[in-house]
Amino acid sequence: MTAIILAGGKSERMKENKALLALEGRPIIAHICEVLKDIFDELIVVTNHPCDYSFLGVRVVTDLIKGKGPLGGLYTGLFYATSSHAFVVACDMPFLKKEVINYILKQTEPNRDVIVPRISGGYEPLHAVYARRCLDYIQEDLIANELKITGFYNRVRIKTITEAELSKIDPEMRSCVNINTPEDWVKASAYGGAE
């Protein structure tokens, strides 16, 4: 399976590139890559600033359709993926856990298009598995400028993973934490990196 890291965000609330914030002396995205390289055969970073990520030594691609946010990044990553399914994660999730990812991967079924956790009543679309079959539905939304990632979910076959399931592996649900603001970063810095 392929792993895709979406690193194209503008980081407007953080005021600097979240993926490159240093955690334990290394950029967040380096921690994420380390975890994913142990699990996946193929790793793709989607960004509109490829030079920023050349140090990672992984495949870096740019958005096929510019200015479409995370949905455009998802489309690009799936387009370039060489496997039928891909695990997709945001670049600002420093506490990924191999055990959580492996649990999600084990829920993958050939007849399901999206395998996604549902935490506190909402989907975690950037900590989920997508089939390349989703490309056509995503493209429809991109053309219509409907850019919510979950917008195409009602047209595909979804398997939801509950918070109760994941909390057995990750009681504090840290693996789904995003860094969006300086305040988030202060809290996160006290925890350490991905596992």
mmCIF file of C-alpha atoms in Angstrom:
data_model
loop_
_atom_site.group_PDB
_atom_site.id
_atom_site.type_symbol
_atom_site.label_atom_id
_atom_site.label_comp_id
_atom_site.label_asym_id
_atom_site.label_seq_id
_atom_site.Cartn_x
_atom_site.Cartn_y
_atom_site.Cartn_z
ATOM 1 C CA MET A 1 0.000 0.000 0.000
ATOM 2 C CA THR A 2 1.038 3.604 -0.561
ATOM 3 C CA ALA A 3 1.293 6.279 2.128
ATOM 4 C CA ILE A 4 0.540 9.883 1.183
ATOM 5 C CA ILE A 5 1.486 12.917 3.263
ATOM 6 C CA LEU A 6 -0.362 16.116 2.404
ATOM 7 C CA ALA A 7 2.020 19.027 2.959
ATOM 8 C CA GLY A 8 0.475 21.757 0.838
ATOM 9 C CA GLY A 9 -1.304 23.811 3.473
ATOM 10 C CA LYS A 10 -0.771 27.546 3.900
ATOM 11 C CA SER A 11 -0.336 27.292 7.708
ATOM 12 C CA GLU A 12 -2.202 30.593 8.052
ATOM 13 C CA ARG A 13 -2.928 30.226 11.755
ATOM 14 C CA MET A 14 0.587 29.024 12.586
ATOM 15 C CA LYS A 15 2.280 31.711 10.421
ATOM 16 C CA GLU A 16 5.041 29.256 9.429
ATOM 17 C CA ASN A 17 5.269 25.869 7.718
ATOM 18 C CA LYS A 18 3.877 23.400 10.253
ATOM 19 C CA ALA A 19 5.521 20.403 8.591
ATOM 20 C CA LEU A 20 8.957 21.878 9.217
ATOM 21 C CA LEU A 21 8.468 22.790 12.884
ATOM 22 C CA ALA A 22 11.183 21.097 14.927
ATOM 23 C CA LEU A 23 10.095 18.413 17.362
ATOM 24 C CA GLU A 24 12.902 16.751 19.327
ATOM 25 C CA GLY A 25 15.376 18.385 16.949
ATOM 26 C CA ARG A 26 13.777 17.222 13.690
ATOM 27 C CA PRO A 27 10.929 18.518 11.509
ATOM 28 C CA ILE A 28 7.492 17.071 12.242
ATOM 29 C CA ILE A 29 7.354 15.643 8.719
ATOM 30 C CA ALA A 30 10.600 13.728 9.331
ATOM 31 C CA HIS A 31 8.979 12.012 12.328
ATOM 32 C CA ILE A 32 5.938 11.176 10.188
ATOM 33 C CA CYS A 33 8.100 9.747 7.376
ATOM 34 C CA GLU A 34 10.028 7.606 9.828
ATOM 35 C CA VAL A 35 6.835 5.964 11.070
ATOM 36 C CA LEU A 36 5.386 5.483 7.584
ATOM 37 C CA LYS A 37 8.589 4.095 6.030
ATOM 38 C CA ASP A 38 8.435 1.198 8.488
ATOM 39 C CA ILE A 39 4.949 0.256 7.273
ATOM 40 C CA PHE A 40 4.585 1.200 3.591
ATOM 41 C CA ASP A 41 6.421 0.267 0.402
ATOM 42 C CA GLU A 42 5.723 3.611 -1.255
ATOM 43 C CA LEU A 43 5.675 7.068 0.315
ATOM 44 C CA ILE A 44 4.538 10.230 -1.500
ATOM 45 C CA VAL A 45 4.600 13.815 -0.224
ATOM 46 C CA VAL A 46 2.171 16.177 -1.963
ATOM 47 C CA THR A 47 3.245 19.822 -1.770
ATOM 48 C CA ASN A 48 3.506 22.972 -3.844
ATOM 49 C CA HIS A 49 6.975 23.631 -2.380
ATOM 50 C CA PRO A 50 8.935 20.512 -3.376
ATOM 51 C CA CYS A 51 12.352 21.988 -2.578
ATOM 52 C CA ASP A 52 11.350 22.230 1.091
ATOM 53 C CA TYR A 53 11.101 18.444 1.309
ATOM 54 C CA SER A 54 14.042 17.208 -0.771
ATOM 55 C CA PHE A 55 15.875 16.280 2.446
ATOM 56 C CA LEU A 56 13.341 13.495 3.122
ATOM 57 C CA GLY A 57 14.571 11.243 0.318
ATOM 58 C CA VAL A 58 11.037 10.268 -0.730
ATOM 59 C CA ARG A 59 8.926 10.953 -3.797
ATOM 60 C CA VAL A 60 7.600 14.515 -3.816
ATOM 61 C CA VAL A 61 4.848 15.616 -6.217
ATOM 62 C CA THR A 62 2.962 18.873 -6.740
ATOM 63 C CA ASP A 63 -0.782 19.430 -7.050
ATOM 64 C CA LEU A 64 -2.258 18.494 -10.406
ATOM 65 C CA ILE A 65 -4.966 21.102 -9.868
ATOM 66 C CA LYS A 66 -3.691 24.113 -7.949
ATOM 67 C CA GLY A 67 -5.556 25.966 -5.233
ATOM 68 C CA LYS A 68 -7.953 23.190 -4.235
ATOM 69 C CA GLY A 69 -6.713 22.604 -0.690
ATOM 70 C CA PRO A 70 -6.483 19.176 0.939
ATOM 71 C CA LEU A 71 -9.004 17.655 -1.494
ATOM 72 C CA GLY A 72 -6.719 18.618 -4.374
ATOM 73 C CA GLY A 73 -3.798 17.098 -2.475
ATOM 74 C CA LEU A 74 -5.734 13.881 -1.923
ATOM 75 C CA TYR A 75 -6.561 13.721 -5.629
ATOM 76 C CA THR A 76 -2.913 14.256 -6.585
ATOM 77 C CA GLY A 77 -1.609 11.660 -4.131
ATOM 78 C CA LEU A 78 -4.078 9.015 -5.270
ATOM 79 C CA PHE A 79 -3.337 9.828 -8.919
ATOM 80 C CA TYR A 80 0.373 9.125 -8.413
ATOM 81 C CA ALA A 81 -0.056 6.134 -6.078
ATOM 82 C CA THR A 82 0.929 2.827 -7.642
ATOM 83 C CA SER A 83 -1.196 0.690 -5.311
ATOM 84 C CA SER A 84 -4.961 0.234 -5.227
ATOM 85 C CA HIS A 85 -5.283 1.865 -1.789
ATOM 86 C CA ALA A 86 -3.398 4.573 0.076
ATOM 87 C CA PHE A 87 -3.170 5.677 3.669
ATOM 88 C CA VAL A 88 -3.429 9.470 3.749
ATOM 89 C CA VAL A 89 -2.189 11.663 6.579
ATOM 90 C CA ALA A 90 -1.685 15.375 7.175
ATOM 91 C CA CYS A 91 1.818 16.802 7.631
ATOM 92 C CA ASP A 92 0.898 18.331 11.003
ATOM 93 C CA MET A 93 0.150 15.123 12.924
ATOM 94 C CA PRO A 94 3.306 14.536 14.967
ATOM 95 C CA PHE A 95 2.015 11.728 17.165
ATOM 96 C CA LEU A 96 1.291 8.986 14.647
ATOM 97 C CA LYS A 97 1.301 5.510 16.151
ATOM 98 C CA LYS A 98 2.242 2.446 14.133
ATOM 99 C CA GLU A 99 -0.265 0.389 16.096
ATOM 100 C CA VAL A 100 -3.132 2.711 15.165
ATOM 101 C CA ILE A 101 -2.136 2.808 11.499
ATOM 102 C CA ASN A 102 -1.790 -0.974 11.366
ATOM 103 C CA TYR A 103 -5.226 -1.356 12.956
ATOM 104 C CA ILE A 104 -6.753 0.917 10.306
ATOM 105 C CA LEU A 105 -4.961 -1.001 7.548
ATOM 106 C CA LYS A 106 -6.340 -4.302 8.863
ATOM 107 C CA GLN A 107 -9.868 -2.930 8.387
ATOM 108 C CA THR A 108 -9.248 -2.410 4.659
ATOM 109 C CA GLU A 109 -11.555 -4.494 2.490
ATOM 110 C CA PRO A 110 -11.511 -4.825 -1.323
ATOM 111 C CA ASN A 111 -15.125 -3.657 -1.582
ATOM 112 C CA ARG A 112 -14.656 -0.533 0.589
ATOM 113 C CA ASP A 113 -13.505 2.780 -0.852
ATOM 114 C CA VAL A 114 -12.748 4.686 2.354
ATOM 115 C CA ILE A 115 -11.734 3.392 5.780
ATOM 116 C CA VAL A 116 -11.939 6.343 8.143
ATOM 117 C CA PRO A 117 -11.917 6.909 11.913
ATOM 118 C CA ARG A 118 -14.780 8.843 13.444
ATOM 119 C CA ILE A 119 -13.635 10.752 16.530
ATOM 120 C CA SER A 120 -15.844 12.916 18.753
ATOM 121 C CA GLY A 121 -18.638 12.659 16.190
ATOM 122 C CA GLY A 122 -16.544 13.768 13.221
ATOM 123 C CA TYR A 123 -14.545 11.998 10.528
ATOM 124 C CA GLU A 124 -10.725 12.082 10.514
ATOM 125 C CA PRO A 125 -10.327 12.218 6.713
ATOM 126 C CA LEU A 126 -6.588 12.842 6.896
ATOM 127 C CA HIS A 127 -5.865 9.735 8.922
ATOM 128 C CA ALA A 128 -7.653 7.329 6.621
ATOM 129 C CA VAL A 129 -7.363 4.838 3.766
ATOM 130 C CA TYR A 130 -8.673 5.671 0.284
ATOM 131 C CA ALA A 131 -9.063 3.469 -2.776
ATOM 132 C CA ARG A 132 -7.864 4.878 -6.090
ATOM 133 C CA ARG A 133 -11.468 4.223 -7.235
ATOM 134 C CA CYS A 134 -12.319 7.473 -5.399
ATOM 135 C CA LEU A 135 -10.477 9.547 -8.025
ATOM 136 C CA ASP A 136 -13.515 10.083 -10.256
ATOM 137 C CA TYR A 137 -15.694 11.227 -7.346
ATOM 138 C CA ILE A 138 -12.990 13.558 -6.061
ATOM 139 C CA GLN A 139 -12.535 14.986 -9.558
ATOM 140 C CA GLU A 140 -16.268 15.715 -9.755
ATOM 141 C CA ASP A 141 -16.046 17.728 -6.541
ATOM 142 C CA LEU A 142 -12.914 19.564 -7.653
ATOM 143 C CA ILE A 143 -14.594 20.602 -10.898
ATOM 144 C CA ALA A 144 -17.652 21.788 -8.928
ATOM 145 C CA ASN A 145 -15.330 23.564 -6.471
ATOM 146 C CA GLU A 146 -16.862 21.540 -3.620
ATOM 147 C CA LEU A 147 -13.674 21.193 -1.597
ATOM 148 C CA LYS A 148 -14.722 19.500 1.643
ATOM 149 C CA ILE A 149 -12.832 16.194 1.774
ATOM 150 C CA THR A 150 -15.834 14.324 3.148
ATOM 151 C CA GLY A 151 -18.085 15.754 0.424
ATOM 152 C CA PHE A 152 -17.825 12.671 -1.779
ATOM 153 C CA TYR A 153 -18.267 10.187 1.070
ATOM 154 C CA ASN A 154 -21.987 9.752 0.335
ATOM 155 C CA ARG A 155 -21.103 8.415 -3.143
ATOM 156 C CA VAL A 156 -18.609 5.758 -2.068
ATOM 157 C CA ARG A 157 -18.528 2.732 0.204
ATOM 158 C CA ILE A 158 -17.227 3.699 3.634
ATOM 159 C CA LYS A 159 -16.119 1.688 6.606
ATOM 160 C CA THR A 160 -16.028 3.716 9.819
ATOM 161 C CA ILE A 161 -13.679 2.950 12.679
ATOM 162 C CA THR A 162 -15.048 4.082 16.025
ATOM 163 C CA GLU A 163 -13.303 6.091 18.693
ATOM 164 C CA ALA A 164 -13.966 3.203 21.092
ATOM 165 C CA GLU A 165 -11.964 0.870 18.840
ATOM 166 C CA LEU A 166 -9.008 3.220 18.499
ATOM 167 C CA SER A 167 -8.973 4.260 22.144
ATOM 168 C CA LYS A 168 -8.039 0.682 23.064
ATOM 169 C CA ILE A 169 -4.753 1.271 21.225
ATOM 170 C CA ASP A 170 -4.376 5.017 21.794
ATOM 171 C CA PRO A 171 -6.308 5.969 24.958
ATOM 172 C CA GLU A 172 -5.543 9.700 24.669
ATOM 173 C CA MET A 173 -6.208 9.683 20.888
ATOM 174 C CA ARG A 174 -2.963 11.581 20.381
ATOM 175 C CA SER A 175 -2.399 9.951 16.988
ATOM 176 C CA CYS A 176 -5.184 12.111 15.531
ATOM 177 C CA VAL A 177 -3.959 15.419 16.988
ATOM 178 C CA ASN A 178 -3.275 18.219 14.469
ATOM 179 C CA ILE A 179 -1.036 21.213 15.061
ATOM 180 C CA ASN A 180 -2.932 24.260 13.804
ATOM 181 C CA THR A 181 -2.001 27.131 16.103
ATOM 182 C CA PRO A 182 0.974 28.261 18.223
ATOM 183 C CA GLU A 183 -1.039 27.156 21.270
ATOM 184 C CA ASP A 184 -1.400 23.656 19.816
ATOM 185 C CA TRP A 185 2.339 23.628 19.219
ATOM 186 C CA VAL A 186 3.164 24.562 22.820
ATOM 187 C CA LYS A 187 1.011 21.674 24.080
ATOM 188 C CA ALA A 188 2.441 19.241 21.526
ATOM 189 C CA SER A 189 6.042 20.116 22.289
ATOM 190 C CA ALA A 190 5.568 18.732 25.787
ATOM 191 C CA TYR A 191 4.592 15.289 24.438
ATOM 192 C CA GLY A 192 7.465 14.252 22.148
ATOM 193 C CA GLY A 193 7.244 12.758 18.639
ATOM 194 C CA ALA A 194 5.537 9.990 16.708
ATOM 195 C CA GLU A 195 5.901 6.368 17.726
#
